[in-house]
mmCIF file of C-alpha atoms in Angstrom:
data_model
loop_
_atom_site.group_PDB
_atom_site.id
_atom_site.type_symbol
_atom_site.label_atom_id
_atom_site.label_comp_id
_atom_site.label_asym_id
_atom_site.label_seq_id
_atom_site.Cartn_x
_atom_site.Cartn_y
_atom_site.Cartn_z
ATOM 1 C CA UNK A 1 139.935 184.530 84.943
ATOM 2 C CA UNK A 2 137.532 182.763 87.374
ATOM 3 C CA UNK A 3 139.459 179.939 89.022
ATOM 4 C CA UNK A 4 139.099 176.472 86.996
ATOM 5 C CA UNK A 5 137.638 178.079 84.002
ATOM 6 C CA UNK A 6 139.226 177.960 80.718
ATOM 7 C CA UNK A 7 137.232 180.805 78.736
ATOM 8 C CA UNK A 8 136.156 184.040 80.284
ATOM 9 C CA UNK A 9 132.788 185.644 79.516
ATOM 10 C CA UNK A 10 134.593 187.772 77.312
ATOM 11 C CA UNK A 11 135.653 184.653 75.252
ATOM 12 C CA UNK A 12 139.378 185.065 76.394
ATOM 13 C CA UNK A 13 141.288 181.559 77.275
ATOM 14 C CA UNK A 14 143.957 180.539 79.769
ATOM 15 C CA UNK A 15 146.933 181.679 77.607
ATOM 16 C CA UNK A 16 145.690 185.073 76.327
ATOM 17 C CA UNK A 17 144.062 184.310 73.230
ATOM 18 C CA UNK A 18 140.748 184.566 72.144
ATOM 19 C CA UNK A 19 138.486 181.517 70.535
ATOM 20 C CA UNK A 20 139.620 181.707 67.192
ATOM 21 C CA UNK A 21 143.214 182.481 67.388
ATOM 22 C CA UNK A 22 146.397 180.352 67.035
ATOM 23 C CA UNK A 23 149.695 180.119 69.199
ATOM 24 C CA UNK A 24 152.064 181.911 67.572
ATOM 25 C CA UNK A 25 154.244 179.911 65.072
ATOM 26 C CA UNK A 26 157.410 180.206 63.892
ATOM 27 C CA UNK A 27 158.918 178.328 60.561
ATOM 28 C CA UNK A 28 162.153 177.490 58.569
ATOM 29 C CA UNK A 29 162.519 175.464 55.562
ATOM 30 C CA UNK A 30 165.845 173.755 54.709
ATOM 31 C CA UNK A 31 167.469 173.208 58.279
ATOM 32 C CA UNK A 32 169.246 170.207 57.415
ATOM 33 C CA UNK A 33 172.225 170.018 55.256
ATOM 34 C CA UNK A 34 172.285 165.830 54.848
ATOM 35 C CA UNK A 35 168.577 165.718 54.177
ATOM 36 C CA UNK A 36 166.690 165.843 50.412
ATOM 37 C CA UNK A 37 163.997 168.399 52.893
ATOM 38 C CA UNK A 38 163.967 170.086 55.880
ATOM 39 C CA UNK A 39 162.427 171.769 58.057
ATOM 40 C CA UNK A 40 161.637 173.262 61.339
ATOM 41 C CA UNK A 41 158.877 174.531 63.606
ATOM 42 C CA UNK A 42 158.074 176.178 66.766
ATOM 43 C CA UNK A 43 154.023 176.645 67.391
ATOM 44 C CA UNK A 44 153.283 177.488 70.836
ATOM 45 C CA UNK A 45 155.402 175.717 72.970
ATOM 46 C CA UNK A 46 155.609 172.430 70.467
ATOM 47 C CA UNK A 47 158.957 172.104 68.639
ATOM 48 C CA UNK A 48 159.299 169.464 65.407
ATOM 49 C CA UNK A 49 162.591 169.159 63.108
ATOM 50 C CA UNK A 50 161.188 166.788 60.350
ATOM 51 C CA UNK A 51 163.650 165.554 57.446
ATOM 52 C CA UNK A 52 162.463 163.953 53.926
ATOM 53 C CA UNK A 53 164.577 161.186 52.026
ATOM 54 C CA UNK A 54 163.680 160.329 48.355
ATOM 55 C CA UNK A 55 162.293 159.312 45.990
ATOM 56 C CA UNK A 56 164.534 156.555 46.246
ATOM 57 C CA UNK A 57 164.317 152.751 45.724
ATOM 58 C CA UNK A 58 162.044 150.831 47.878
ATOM 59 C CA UNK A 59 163.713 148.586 49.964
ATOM 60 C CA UNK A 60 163.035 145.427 51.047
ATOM 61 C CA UNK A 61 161.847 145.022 47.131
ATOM 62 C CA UNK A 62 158.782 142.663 48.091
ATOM 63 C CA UNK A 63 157.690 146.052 49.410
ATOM 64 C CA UNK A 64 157.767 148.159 46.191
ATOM 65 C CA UNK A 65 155.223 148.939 44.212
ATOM 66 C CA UNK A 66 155.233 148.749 40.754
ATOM 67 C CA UNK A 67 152.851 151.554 39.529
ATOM 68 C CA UNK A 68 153.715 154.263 42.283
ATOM 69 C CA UNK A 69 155.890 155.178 45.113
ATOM 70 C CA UNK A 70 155.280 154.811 49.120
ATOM 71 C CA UNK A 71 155.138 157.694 51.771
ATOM 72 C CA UNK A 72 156.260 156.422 54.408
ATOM 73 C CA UNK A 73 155.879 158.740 57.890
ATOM 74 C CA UNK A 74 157.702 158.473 60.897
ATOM 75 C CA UNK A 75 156.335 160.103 64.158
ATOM 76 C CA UNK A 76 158.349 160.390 66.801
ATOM 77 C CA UNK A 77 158.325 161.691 70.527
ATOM 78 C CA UNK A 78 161.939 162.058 71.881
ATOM 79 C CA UNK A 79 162.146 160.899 74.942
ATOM 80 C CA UNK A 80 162.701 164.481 76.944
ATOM 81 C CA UNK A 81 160.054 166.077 74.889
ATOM 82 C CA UNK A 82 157.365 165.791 77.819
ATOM 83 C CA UNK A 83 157.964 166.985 81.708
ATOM 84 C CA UNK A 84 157.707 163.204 82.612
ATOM 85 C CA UNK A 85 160.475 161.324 80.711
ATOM 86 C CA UNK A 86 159.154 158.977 77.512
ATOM 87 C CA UNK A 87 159.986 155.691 76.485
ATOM 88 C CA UNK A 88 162.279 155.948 73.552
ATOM 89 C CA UNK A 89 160.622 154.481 70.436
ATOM 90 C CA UNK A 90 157.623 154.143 68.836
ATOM 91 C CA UNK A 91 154.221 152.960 70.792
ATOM 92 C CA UNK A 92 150.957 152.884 70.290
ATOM 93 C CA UNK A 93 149.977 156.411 69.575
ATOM 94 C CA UNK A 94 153.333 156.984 67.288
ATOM 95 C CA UNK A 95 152.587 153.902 65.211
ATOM 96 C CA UNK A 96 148.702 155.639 64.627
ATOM 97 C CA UNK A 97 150.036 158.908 63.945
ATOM 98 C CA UNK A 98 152.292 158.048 61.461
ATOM 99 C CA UNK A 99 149.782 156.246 59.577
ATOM 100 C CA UNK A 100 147.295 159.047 59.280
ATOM 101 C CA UNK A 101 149.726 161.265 58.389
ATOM 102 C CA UNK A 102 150.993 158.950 55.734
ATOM 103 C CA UNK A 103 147.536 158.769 54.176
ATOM 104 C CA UNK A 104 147.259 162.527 54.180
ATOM 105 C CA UNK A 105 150.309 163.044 51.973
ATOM 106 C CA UNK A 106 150.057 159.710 49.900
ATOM 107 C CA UNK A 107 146.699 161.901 48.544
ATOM 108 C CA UNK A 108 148.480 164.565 47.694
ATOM 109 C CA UNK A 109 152.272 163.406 46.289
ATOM 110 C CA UNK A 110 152.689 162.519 42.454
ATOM 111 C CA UNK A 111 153.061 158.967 43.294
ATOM 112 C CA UNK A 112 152.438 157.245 40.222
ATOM 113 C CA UNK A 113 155.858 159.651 38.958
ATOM 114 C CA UNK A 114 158.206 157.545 40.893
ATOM 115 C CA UNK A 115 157.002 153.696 40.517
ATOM 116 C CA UNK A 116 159.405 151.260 42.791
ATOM 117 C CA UNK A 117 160.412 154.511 45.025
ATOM 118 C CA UNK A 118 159.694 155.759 48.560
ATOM 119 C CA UNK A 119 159.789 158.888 50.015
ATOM 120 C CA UNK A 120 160.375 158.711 53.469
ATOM 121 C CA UNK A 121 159.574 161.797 55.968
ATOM 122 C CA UNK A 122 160.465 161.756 59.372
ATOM 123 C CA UNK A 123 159.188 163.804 62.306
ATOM 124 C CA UNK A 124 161.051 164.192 65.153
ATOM 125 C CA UNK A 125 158.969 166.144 68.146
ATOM 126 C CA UNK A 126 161.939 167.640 70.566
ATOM 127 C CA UNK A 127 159.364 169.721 72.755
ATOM 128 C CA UNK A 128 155.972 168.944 72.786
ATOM 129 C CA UNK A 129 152.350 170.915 74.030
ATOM 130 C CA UNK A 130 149.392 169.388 72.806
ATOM 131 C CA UNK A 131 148.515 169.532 68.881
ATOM 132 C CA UNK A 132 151.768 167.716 67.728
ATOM 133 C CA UNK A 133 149.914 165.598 64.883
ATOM 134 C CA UNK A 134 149.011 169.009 63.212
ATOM 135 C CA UNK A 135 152.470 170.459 63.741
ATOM 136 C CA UNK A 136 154.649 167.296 62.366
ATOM 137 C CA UNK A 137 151.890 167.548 59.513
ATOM 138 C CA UNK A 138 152.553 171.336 58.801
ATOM 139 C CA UNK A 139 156.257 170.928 59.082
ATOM 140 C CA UNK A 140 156.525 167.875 56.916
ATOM 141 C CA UNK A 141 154.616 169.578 54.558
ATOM 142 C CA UNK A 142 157.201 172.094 54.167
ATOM 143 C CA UNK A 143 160.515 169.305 53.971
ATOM 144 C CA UNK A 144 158.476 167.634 51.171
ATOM 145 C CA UNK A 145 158.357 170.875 49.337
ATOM 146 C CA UNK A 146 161.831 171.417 49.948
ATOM 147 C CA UNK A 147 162.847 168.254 49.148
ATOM 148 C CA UNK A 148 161.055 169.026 45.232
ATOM 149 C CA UNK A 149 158.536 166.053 45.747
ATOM 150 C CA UNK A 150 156.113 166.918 43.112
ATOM 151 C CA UNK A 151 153.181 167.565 44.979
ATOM 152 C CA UNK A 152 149.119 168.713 44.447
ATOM 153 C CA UNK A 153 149.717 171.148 46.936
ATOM 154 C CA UNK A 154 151.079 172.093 50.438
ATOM 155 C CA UNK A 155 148.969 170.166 52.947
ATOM 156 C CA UNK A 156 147.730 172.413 56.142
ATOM 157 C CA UNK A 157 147.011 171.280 59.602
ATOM 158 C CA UNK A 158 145.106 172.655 62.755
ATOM 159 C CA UNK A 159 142.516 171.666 65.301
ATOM 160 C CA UNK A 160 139.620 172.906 66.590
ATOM 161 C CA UNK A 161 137.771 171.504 69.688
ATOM 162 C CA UNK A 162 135.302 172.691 72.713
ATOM 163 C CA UNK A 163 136.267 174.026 76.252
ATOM 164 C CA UNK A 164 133.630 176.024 78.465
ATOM 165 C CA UNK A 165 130.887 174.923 76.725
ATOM 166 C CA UNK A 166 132.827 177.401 73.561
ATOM 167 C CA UNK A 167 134.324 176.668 70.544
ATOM 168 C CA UNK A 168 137.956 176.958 70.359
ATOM 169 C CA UNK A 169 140.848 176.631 67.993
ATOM 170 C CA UNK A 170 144.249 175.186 68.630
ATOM 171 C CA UNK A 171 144.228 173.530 71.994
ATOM 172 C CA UNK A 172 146.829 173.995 73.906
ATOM 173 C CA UNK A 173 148.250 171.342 76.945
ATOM 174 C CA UNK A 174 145.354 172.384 79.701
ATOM 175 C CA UNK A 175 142.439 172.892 76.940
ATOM 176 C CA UNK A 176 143.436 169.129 75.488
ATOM 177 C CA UNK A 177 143.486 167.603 78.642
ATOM 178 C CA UNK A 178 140.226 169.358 80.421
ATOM 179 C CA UNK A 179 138.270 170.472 77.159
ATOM 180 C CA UNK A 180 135.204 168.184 75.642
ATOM 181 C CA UNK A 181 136.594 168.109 72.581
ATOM 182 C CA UNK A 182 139.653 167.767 70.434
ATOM 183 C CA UNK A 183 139.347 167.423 66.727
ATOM 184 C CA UNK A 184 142.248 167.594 64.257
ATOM 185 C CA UNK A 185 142.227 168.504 60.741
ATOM 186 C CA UNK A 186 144.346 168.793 57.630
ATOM 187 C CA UNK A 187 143.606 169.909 54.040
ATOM 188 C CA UNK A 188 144.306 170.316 50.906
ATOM 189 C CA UNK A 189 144.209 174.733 50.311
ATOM 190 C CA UNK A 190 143.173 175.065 46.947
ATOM 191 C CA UNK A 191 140.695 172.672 46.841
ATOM 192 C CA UNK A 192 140.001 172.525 50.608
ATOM 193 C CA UNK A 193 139.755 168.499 50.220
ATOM 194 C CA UNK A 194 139.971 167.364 54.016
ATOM 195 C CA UNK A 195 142.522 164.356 54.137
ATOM 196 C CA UNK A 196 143.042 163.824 57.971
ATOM 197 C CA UNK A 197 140.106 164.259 60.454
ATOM 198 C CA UNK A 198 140.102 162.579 64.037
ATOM 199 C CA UNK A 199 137.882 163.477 66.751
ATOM 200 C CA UNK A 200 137.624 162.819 70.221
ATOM 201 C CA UNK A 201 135.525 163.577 72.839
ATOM 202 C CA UNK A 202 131.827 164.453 72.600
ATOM 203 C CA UNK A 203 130.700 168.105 70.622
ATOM 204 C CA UNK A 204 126.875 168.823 68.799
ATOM 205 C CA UNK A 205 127.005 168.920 64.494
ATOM 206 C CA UNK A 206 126.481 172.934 65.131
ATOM 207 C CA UNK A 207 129.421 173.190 66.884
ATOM 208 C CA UNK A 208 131.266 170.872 64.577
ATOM 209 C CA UNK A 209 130.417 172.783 61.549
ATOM 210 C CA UNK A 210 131.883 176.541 63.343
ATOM 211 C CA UNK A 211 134.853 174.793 64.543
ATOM 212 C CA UNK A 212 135.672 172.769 61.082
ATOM 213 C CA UNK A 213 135.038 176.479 59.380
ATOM 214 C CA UNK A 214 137.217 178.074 62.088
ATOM 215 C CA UNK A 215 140.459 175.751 61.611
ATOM 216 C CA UNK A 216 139.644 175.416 57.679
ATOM 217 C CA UNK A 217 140.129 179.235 57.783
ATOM 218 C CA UNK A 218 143.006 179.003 60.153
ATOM 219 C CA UNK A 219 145.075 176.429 57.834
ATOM 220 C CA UNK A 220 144.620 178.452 54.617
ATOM 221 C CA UNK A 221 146.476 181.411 57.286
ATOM 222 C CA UNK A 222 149.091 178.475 58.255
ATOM 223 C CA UNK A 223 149.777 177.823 54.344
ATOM 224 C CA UNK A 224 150.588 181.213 53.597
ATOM 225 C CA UNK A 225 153.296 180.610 56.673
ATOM 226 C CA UNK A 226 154.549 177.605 54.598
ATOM 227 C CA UNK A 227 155.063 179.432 51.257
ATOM 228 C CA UNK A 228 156.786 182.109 53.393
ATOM 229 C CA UNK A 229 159.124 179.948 54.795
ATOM 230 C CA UNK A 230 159.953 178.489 51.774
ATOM 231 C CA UNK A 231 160.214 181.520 49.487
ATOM 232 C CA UNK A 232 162.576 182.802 52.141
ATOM 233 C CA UNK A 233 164.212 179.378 51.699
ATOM 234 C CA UNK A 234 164.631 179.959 47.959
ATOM 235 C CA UNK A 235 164.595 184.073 47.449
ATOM 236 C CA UNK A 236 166.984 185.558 45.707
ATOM 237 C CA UNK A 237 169.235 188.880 47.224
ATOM 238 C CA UNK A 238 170.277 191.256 46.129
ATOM 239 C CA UNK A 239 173.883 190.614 46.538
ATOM 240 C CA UNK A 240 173.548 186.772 45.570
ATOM 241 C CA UNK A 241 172.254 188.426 41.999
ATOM 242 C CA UNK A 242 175.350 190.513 41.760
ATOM 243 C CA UNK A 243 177.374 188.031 42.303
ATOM 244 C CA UNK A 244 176.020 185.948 39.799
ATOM 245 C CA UNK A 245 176.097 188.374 37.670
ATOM 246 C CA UNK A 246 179.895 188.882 38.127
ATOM 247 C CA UNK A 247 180.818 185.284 37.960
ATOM 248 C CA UNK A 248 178.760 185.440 34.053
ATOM 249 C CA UNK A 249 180.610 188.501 33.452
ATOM 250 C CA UNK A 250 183.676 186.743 34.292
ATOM 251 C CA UNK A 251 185.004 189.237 36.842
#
């Protein structure tokens, strides 16, 4: 790799990978025994435990809302998540993330099922390398699942931006900082509604359109990584059926 380049002519990046290929990710559903949902997920070098409460009465009442319940998101950075120590709490960027990522799953929750009633979700990033918005998102996803929220459908999450001049998906720390462009999505897979897109930095409608297609196609790859995890969650053994079937049988 030519020094202070981040794609080769072969279209090979920093880390290894080539344009259109993700860190590799790794994801467990119900990793919290106090929470309605869990779960937890390593992709690349980010790590997020996120935890879902609810439905449960909204509180302060002023707040409720009489024909459907809140999502309410909580982003957070922990303090030793980043090389340079963070300032506990929420700032700026926190405060904006949760929002949008609120939105995203107030579209696709059966609110109007729980009127008065909040479901909160809370994200908690522990290690953190660039693309946390679309991991919380993909790992919230997942506790609200586990948690039983009646939802439209498992919401996805990945970005897609431009380094080099080229196209790439799923930033990692160098790409986001140096790159031209960072643009996070999330959608809905079966209907491949887009309900979180952000963009920054400056990138031509061609290259928007391959990129969007290229993480749109990555996400659907990324929900089939969320069912796993959760039909692992809930599967059945062998051995848990036999002993079912000798507790029935009265043995």
């Amino acid at each position: 790799m030519e020094e202070g380049k981040m794609v080769n002519e072969k279209g090979i990046r920093v880390d290894g990978r080539r344009v259109d290929e993700l860190r590799p990710i790794k994801l467990e559903a119900g990793v919290l025994n106090r929470a309605d949902g869990s779960a937890y997920i390593e992709w690349g070098e980010n790590k997020v435990l996120a935890a879902v409460y609810g439905p449960r009465e909204a509180h302060p009442r002023h707040r409720q809302d009489p024909a459907r319940a809140l999502v309410q998101c909580r982003y957070n950075m922990a303090p030793f998540s980043v090389s340079d120590r963070k300032r506990p709490g929420p700032d700026r960027r926190s405060v904006e993330i949760s929002k949008v990522i609120s939105e995203a799953f107030s579209h696709v929750v059966l609110r109007e099922q729980f009127p008065r009633a909040t479901v909160d979700v809370f994200m908690e990033v522990l290690q953190a390398n660039a693309g946390t918005r679309c991991t919380a998102l993909t790992v919230a996803a997942v506790a609200l699942a586990d948690a039983g929220i009646p939802m439209r459908d498992i919401i996805s999450s990945c970005a897609f931006g431009k380094a080099d001049g080229q196209v790439i998906l799923d930033l990692n720390k160098e790409e986001d900082n140096d790159g031209e462009a960072d643009v996070p999505i999330a959608i809905v897979p079966r209907t491949n509604e887009v309900v979180l897109l952000q963009m920054d930095g400056h990138i031509t409608k061609e290259e928007f359109d391959s990129g969007l297609k290229m993480a749109v196609d990555a996400c659907h790859r990324i929900n089939e990584m969320q069912r796993d995890a959760l039909r692992r969650r809930y599967s059945v053994t062998t051995d848990t059926r036999e002993a079912v079937k000798a507790i029935s049988e009265g043995v």
